[in-house]
Structures are given as C-alpha cells and as structure tokens.
Amino acid sequence: MNAAGAAPGPDEALMEAIIAAIRTVHDPEIPVNVYDLGLIYRIDVLPGGHVEIDMTLTAPGCPVAGELLSWVEKAVVGVEGISGATIKLVFDPPWDNSRMSEDVQLELGLL
C-alpha cells in the first residue's frame, strides 16, 4: 500500500519486486542481504524493462566482487517484467556502516 492507502501502482510494485529480489543476495562475509547493508546506491527501471543498478562493496578488495554483482543481476532478471540488468560497481560515495538499515545495525550490535 502506498501513503494514500491504495494498492501500489505498476512502477511501485515492480520496484518492490526488484528490491525483494535483491534482498535474496547476501554478502558472504556478513550474513545480511546487500540491499539492507546499504550496498545498492541506485535502481533505475528503463523503458522495455531493463534495470540499471549502481552498487558498491563493503571493502574495495572484496574477494567475491565479480560474483556478487552477477548474483544481483541474476536475482533481478528473475523478476517478472524485467528484460535485463546492468550492474555497475561504484565506490563513490564510499560505503560505511551508516548506510545499513537500522534493523541490520541492531542485528549486528552497532546500535
């Protein structure tokens, strides 16, 4: 439901489905999904159902960086209505634990 109490529109519902798919991808070093860790900086759905995502890593030297991006891509293209995805790795702004959701910060004992 949106703020007005109505069912989500098609764009909002698609974005919710994309986020739900991204939440199935977990950082192998921290037992938390990459969305709630704050690693996803931008999600744009383009005409034709192609999705562009900017994401980062908790550390630039992450040993599974390439795999993590492909896991996100695979999860997103599995969403109905999505024709493809481009995942771009960015390091600006640098990630820090303030980007995590409050729930994750509580779970990890950071609050």
XYZ file of N, CA, C and O in Angstrom:
444
model
N 0.832 -1.187 0.000
C 0.000 0.000 0.000
C 0.873 1.246 0.000
O 1.910 1.268 0.636
N 0.411 2.251 -0.706
C 1.157 3.496 -0.695
C 0.625 4.405 0.406
O -0.261 4.029 1.165
N 1.143 5.618 0.496
C 0.785 6.522 1.577
C -0.710 6.842 1.594
O -1.289 7.081 2.646
N -1.331 6.829 0.450
C -2.754 7.145 0.372
C -3.620 5.942 0.741
O -4.835 6.035 0.782
N -2.996 4.788 0.997
C -3.741 3.602 1.370
C -4.208 2.784 0.184
O -4.885 1.784 0.345
N -3.822 3.179 -1.010
C -4.212 2.446 -2.218
C -3.148 1.388 -2.514
O -2.032 1.440 -2.009
N -3.507 0.429 -3.337
C -2.542 -0.583 -3.761
C -1.439 0.094 -4.564
O -1.669 1.105 -5.222
N -0.221 -0.444 -4.505
C 0.873 0.180 -5.258
C 0.608 0.149 -6.755
O 0.007 -0.787 -7.265
N 1.057 1.203 -7.444
C 0.929 1.252 -8.899
C 1.909 0.292 -9.531
O 2.766 -0.280 -8.853
N 1.820 0.120 -10.867
C 2.703 -0.846 -11.540
C 4.182 -0.548 -11.338
O 4.972 -1.466 -11.097
N 4.590 0.710 -11.414
C 6.002 1.054 -11.245
C 6.462 0.776 -9.823
O 7.547 0.239 -9.602
N 5.624 1.127 -8.859
C 5.951 0.909 -7.451
C 6.007 -0.588 -7.141
O 6.915 -1.055 -6.449
N 5.073 -1.338 -7.690
C 5.051 -2.787 -7.468
C 6.280 -3.451 -8.089
O 6.873 -4.360 -7.497
N 6.687 -2.981 -9.271
C 7.873 -3.532 -9.917
C 9.118 -3.222 -9.097
O 9.973 -4.089 -8.890
N 9.223 -2.007 -8.591
C 10.378 -1.632 -7.771
C 10.412 -2.479 -6.498
O 11.484 -2.943 -6.084
N 9.255 -2.712 -5.892
C 9.201 -3.556 -4.697
C 9.659 -4.973 -5.013
O 10.366 -5.600 -4.214
N 9.288 -5.488 -6.181
C 9.697 -6.835 -6.590
C 11.202 -6.889 -6.840
O 11.868 -7.873 -6.490
N 11.758 -5.839 -7.425
C 13.203 -5.769 -7.666
C 13.953 -5.755 -6.339
O 14.924 -6.496 -6.144
N 13.501 -4.934 -5.410
C 14.145 -4.851 -4.098
C 14.046 -6.195 -3.372
O 15.020 -6.664 -2.769
N 12.887 -6.840 -3.452
C 12.720 -8.154 -2.820
C 13.705 -9.158 -3.415
O 14.299 -9.973 -2.691
N 13.908 -9.094 -4.732
C 14.862 -9.999 -5.387
C 16.283 -9.705 -4.924
O 17.058 -10.628 -4.638
N 16.634 -8.429 -4.837
C 17.982 -8.053 -4.385
C 18.207 -8.525 -2.952
O 19.309 -8.952 -2.598
N 17.162 -8.504 -2.153
C 17.290 -8.939 -0.750
C 17.581 -10.436 -0.620
O 17.911 -10.901 0.459
N 17.482 -11.188 -1.707
C 17.827 -12.614 -1.649
C 19.336 -12.831 -1.788
O 19.809 -13.949 -1.602
N 20.073 -11.770 -2.113
C 21.525 -11.853 -2.291
C 22.200 -11.379 -1.002
O 21.989 -10.247 -0.572
N 22.988 -12.268 -0.413
C 23.649 -11.959 0.850
C 25.150 -11.795 0.662
O 25.767 -12.505 -0.127
N 25.709 -10.850 1.399
C 27.153 -10.680 1.436
C 27.724 -11.925 2.114
O 27.278 -12.293 3.199
N 28.696 -12.593 1.495
C 29.209 -13.827 2.089
C 29.985 -13.626 3.393
O 30.125 -14.549 4.173
N 30.470 -12.416 3.640
C 31.241 -12.166 4.856
C 30.374 -11.662 6.008
O 30.729 -11.814 7.164
N 29.256 -11.029 5.678
C 28.330 -10.512 6.684
C 26.991 -11.163 6.369
O 26.496 -11.024 5.259
N 26.382 -11.850 7.299
C 25.154 -12.595 6.995
C 23.918 -11.697 6.827
O 22.919 -11.867 7.514
N 24.030 -10.725 5.932
C 22.953 -9.767 5.695
C 22.839 -9.563 4.188
O 23.833 -9.613 3.470
N 21.626 -9.291 3.724
C 21.445 -9.064 2.290
C 22.058 -7.729 1.871
O 22.183 -6.806 2.673
N 22.431 -7.653 0.596
C 23.162 -6.480 0.095
C 22.317 -5.212 0.080
O 22.860 -4.115 0.181
N 20.997 -5.356 -0.016
C 20.138 -4.161 -0.011
C 20.137 -3.522 1.377
O 20.362 -2.325 1.519
N 19.874 -4.326 2.408
C 19.811 -3.786 3.759
C 21.178 -3.404 4.307
O 21.268 -2.624 5.258
N 22.235 -3.941 3.701
C 23.585 -3.492 4.059
C 23.860 -2.091 3.525
O 24.807 -1.442 3.942
N 23.038 -1.642 2.589
C 23.245 -0.318 2.009
C 24.208 -0.325 0.841
O 24.771 0.714 0.476
N 24.396 -1.489 0.215
C 25.325 -1.581 -0.909
C 24.699 -1.149 -2.232
O 25.414 -0.919 -3.206
N 23.379 -1.028 -2.283
C 22.694 -0.612 -3.509
C 22.486 0.891 -3.437
O 21.797 1.404 -2.558
N 23.093 1.612 -4.377
C 23.028 3.070 -4.384
C 21.942 3.616 -5.312
O 21.402 4.680 -5.075
N 21.665 2.892 -6.398
C 20.692 3.405 -7.383
C 20.067 2.227 -8.099
O 20.738 1.263 -8.458
N 18.735 2.336 -8.310
C 17.998 1.369 -9.126
C 17.142 2.178 -10.087
O 16.297 2.957 -9.654
N 17.358 2.014 -11.383
C 16.547 2.678 -12.403
C 15.965 1.630 -13.327
O 16.702 0.779 -13.849
N 14.653 1.694 -13.518
C 13.998 0.815 -14.479
C 13.785 1.630 -15.747
O 13.108 2.658 -15.727
N 14.375 1.184 -16.836
C 14.300 1.880 -18.113
C 13.151 1.324 -18.947
O 12.655 0.225 -18.680
N 12.745 2.054 -19.973
C 11.708 1.524 -20.864
C 12.137 0.164 -21.413
O 13.313 -0.078 -21.673
N 11.187 -0.713 -21.551
C 11.489 -2.047 -22.044
C 11.851 -3.025 -20.940
O 12.153 -4.178 -21.199
N 11.864 -2.546 -19.689
C 12.110 -3.434 -18.568
C 13.559 -3.696 -18.234
O 13.870 -4.596 -17.463
N 14.489 -2.917 -18.804
C 15.900 -3.078 -18.450
C 16.166 -2.291 -17.161
O 15.678 -1.180 -16.994
N 16.941 -2.869 -16.262
C 17.238 -2.241 -14.978
C 18.719 -1.899 -14.915
O 19.569 -2.705 -15.293
N 19.005 -0.684 -14.446
C 20.383 -0.272 -14.178
C 20.531 -0.105 -12.677
O 19.696 0.539 -12.036
N 21.580 -0.692 -12.131
C 21.828 -0.630 -10.692
C 23.268 -0.199 -10.452
O 24.189 -0.717 -11.076
N 23.434 0.754 -9.553
C 24.756 1.113 -9.045
C 24.867 0.486 -7.672
O 23.962 0.640 -6.833
N 25.938 -0.246 -7.456
C 26.160 -0.828 -6.140
C 27.626 -0.724 -5.777
O 28.473 -0.489 -6.634
N 27.901 -0.903 -4.507
C 29.266 -0.844 -4.017
C 29.549 -2.091 -3.199
O 28.727 -3.002 -3.134
N 30.700 -2.116 -2.581
C 31.116 -3.234 -1.748
C 31.457 -2.698 -0.364
O 31.772 -1.516 -0.215
N 31.440 -3.576 0.628
C 31.828 -3.127 1.966
C 33.317 -2.791 2.020
O 33.734 -1.964 2.811
N 34.106 -3.428 1.142
C 35.543 -3.145 1.052
C 35.971 -3.296 -0.403
O 35.546 -4.237 -1.081
N 36.794 -2.376 -0.918
C 37.208 -2.444 -2.322
C 37.889 -3.754 -2.710
O 37.796 -4.190 -3.835
N 38.547 -4.421 -1.784
C 39.260 -5.658 -2.096
C 38.420 -6.908 -1.895
O 38.970 -7.993 -1.763
N 37.120 -6.775 -1.897
C 36.232 -7.919 -1.663
C 36.570 -9.056 -2.634
O 36.562 -8.863 -3.847
N 36.868 -10.255 -2.121
C 37.287 -11.346 -2.995
C 36.178 -11.905 -3.893
O 36.476 -12.582 -4.868
N 34.932 -11.610 -3.588
C 33.832 -12.130 -4.416
C 33.107 -11.003 -5.161
O 31.955 -11.152 -5.542
N 33.799 -9.902 -5.406
C 33.165 -8.734 -6.030
C 32.450 -9.089 -7.330
O 31.276 -8.766 -7.505
N 33.140 -9.738 -8.251
C 32.534 -10.082 -9.533
C 31.350 -11.010 -9.379
O 30.325 -10.851 -10.045
N 31.470 -11.969 -8.484
C 30.382 -12.912 -8.258
C 29.174 -12.220 -7.639
O 28.041 -12.495 -8.010
N 29.423 -11.304 -6.704
C 28.339 -10.604 -6.029
C 27.507 -9.812 -7.035
O 26.280 -9.829 -6.995
N 28.172 -9.139 -7.967
C 27.459 -8.389 -8.994
C 26.629 -9.323 -9.866
O 25.475 -9.008 -10.192
N 27.176 -10.463 -10.221
C 26.421 -11.395 -11.065
C 25.255 -12.008 -10.294
O 24.207 -12.289 -10.869
N 25.407 -12.207 -8.983
C 24.296 -12.712 -8.174
C 23.148 -11.701 -8.162
O 21.981 -12.084 -8.256
N 23.478 -10.415 -8.033
C 22.444 -9.372 -8.050
C 21.768 -9.346 -9.418
O 20.536 -9.294 -9.518
N 22.564 -9.393 -10.482
C 21.997 -9.390 -11.831
C 21.044 -10.569 -12.024
O 19.932 -10.412 -12.517
N 21.469 -11.743 -11.635
C 20.641 -12.944 -11.795
C 19.337 -12.815 -11.008
O 18.265 -13.186 -11.501
N 19.409 -12.298 -9.799
C 18.202 -12.124 -8.982
C 17.233 -11.150 -9.645
O 16.028 -11.407 -9.718
N 17.754 -10.049 -10.169
C 16.900 -9.013 -10.757
C 16.266 -9.487 -12.060
O 15.073 -9.251 -12.286
N 17.013 -10.158 -12.913
C 16.423 -10.602 -14.183
C 15.392 -11.704 -13.972
O 14.600 -11.984 -14.867
N 15.351 -12.282 -12.794
C 14.322 -13.263 -12.470
C 12.980 -12.651 -12.123
O 11.981 -13.361 -11.985
N 12.933 -11.325 -12.014
C 11.685 -10.635 -11.690
C 10.833 -10.531 -12.951
O 11.327 -10.131 -14.016
N 9.563 -10.870 -12.818
C 8.648 -10.781 -13.962
C 8.584 -9.334 -14.453
O 8.458 -8.403 -13.664
N 8.716 -9.159 -15.763
C 8.680 -7.827 -16.362
C 10.042 -7.213 -16.587
O 10.162 -6.147 -17.183
N 11.092 -7.879 -16.113
C 12.452 -7.368 -16.296
C 13.103 -8.107 -17.459
O 13.152 -9.328 -17.482
N 13.601 -7.332 -18.414
C 14.198 -7.926 -19.613
C 15.709 -8.093 -19.513
O 16.302 -8.867 -20.257
N 16.327 -7.368 -18.619
C 17.776 -7.448 -18.460
C 18.220 -6.488 -17.378
O 17.446 -5.657 -16.907
N 19.484 -6.603 -16.981
C 20.009 -5.734 -15.930
C 21.479 -5.449 -16.177
O 22.218 -6.307 -16.648
N 21.866 -4.233 -15.860
C 23.267 -3.828 -15.887
C 23.623 -3.403 -14.471
O 22.979 -2.514 -13.908
N 24.616 -4.047 -13.906
C 25.053 -3.746 -12.551
C 26.413 -3.061 -12.647
O 27.361 -3.620 -13.181
N 26.470 -1.843 -12.135
C 27.697 -1.051 -12.194
C 28.292 -0.959 -10.786
O 27.603 -0.587 -9.841
N 29.565 -1.286 -10.673
C 30.267 -1.196 -9.400
C 30.814 0.220 -9.238
O 31.533 0.720 -10.099
N 30.433 0.866 -8.135
C 30.876 2.236 -7.855
C 31.480 2.291 -6.447
O 31.139 1.479 -5.592
N 32.366 3.238 -6.238
C 32.975 3.410 -4.915
C 32.818 4.836 -4.403
O 33.469 5.221 -3.439
N 31.956 5.612 -5.041
C 31.715 6.988 -4.621
C 30.217 7.191 -4.485
O 29.507 7.050 -5.483
N 29.720 7.458 -3.302
C 30.476 7.663 -2.070
C 30.928 6.335 -1.484
O 30.296 5.309 -1.728
N 32.009 6.369 -0.718
C 32.477 5.128 -0.090
C 31.419 4.595 0.873
O 30.733 5.362 1.538
N 31.315 3.285 0.934
C 30.363 2.662 1.859
C 30.879 2.748 3.279
O 32.079 2.655 3.532
N 29.984 2.962 4.226
C 30.290 2.799 5.648
C 29.042 2.253 6.328
O 27.963 2.240 5.733
N 29.175 1.806 7.559
C 28.056 1.113 8.192
C 26.848 1.992 8.488
O 25.793 1.479 8.832
N 26.960 3.304 8.313
C 25.789 4.168 8.491
C 24.776 3.963 7.360
O 23.623 4.371 7.483
N 25.177 3.314 6.271
C 24.280 3.068 5.144
C 23.376 1.852 5.390
O 22.444 1.615 4.651
N 23.689 1.064 6.431
C 22.869 -0.101 6.756
C 21.516 0.342 7.302
O 21.416 1.399 7.922
N 20.509 -0.495 7.114
C 19.211 -0.205 7.721
C 19.370 -0.290 9.240
O 20.280 -0.950 9.759
N 18.476 0.378 9.961
C 18.531 0.337 11.421
C 18.373 -1.089 11.937
O 19.012 -1.476 12.908
N 17.503 -1.875 11.284
C 17.308 -3.262 11.703
C 18.616 -4.045 11.639
O 18.932 -4.824 12.537
N 19.372 -3.836 10.564
C 20.647 -4.543 10.417
C 21.652 -4.044 11.446
O 22.377 -4.838 12.043
N 21.683 -2.747 11.671
C 22.601 -2.215 12.674
C 22.295 -2.797 14.059
O 23.209 -3.164 14.801
N 21.005 -2.934 14.380
C 20.615 -3.560 15.647
C 21.035 -5.028 15.688
O 21.589 -5.502 16.678
N 20.764 -5.732 14.585
C 21.090 -7.162 14.494
C 22.584 -7.415 14.692
O 22.991 -8.382 15.316
N 23.414 -6.509 14.158
C 24.859 -6.669 14.254
C 25.458 -6.011 15.501
O 26.673 -5.987 15.669
N 24.590 -5.440 16.368
C 25.045 -4.841 17.602
C 25.727 -3.503 17.437
O 26.549 -3.114 18.263
N 25.372 -2.775 16.378
C 26.001 -1.481 16.118
C 25.189 -0.314 16.695
O 25.647 0.819 16.662
N 23.989 -0.589 17.164
C 23.150 0.467 17.795
C 22.929 0.147 19.251
O 22.906 -0.967 19.674
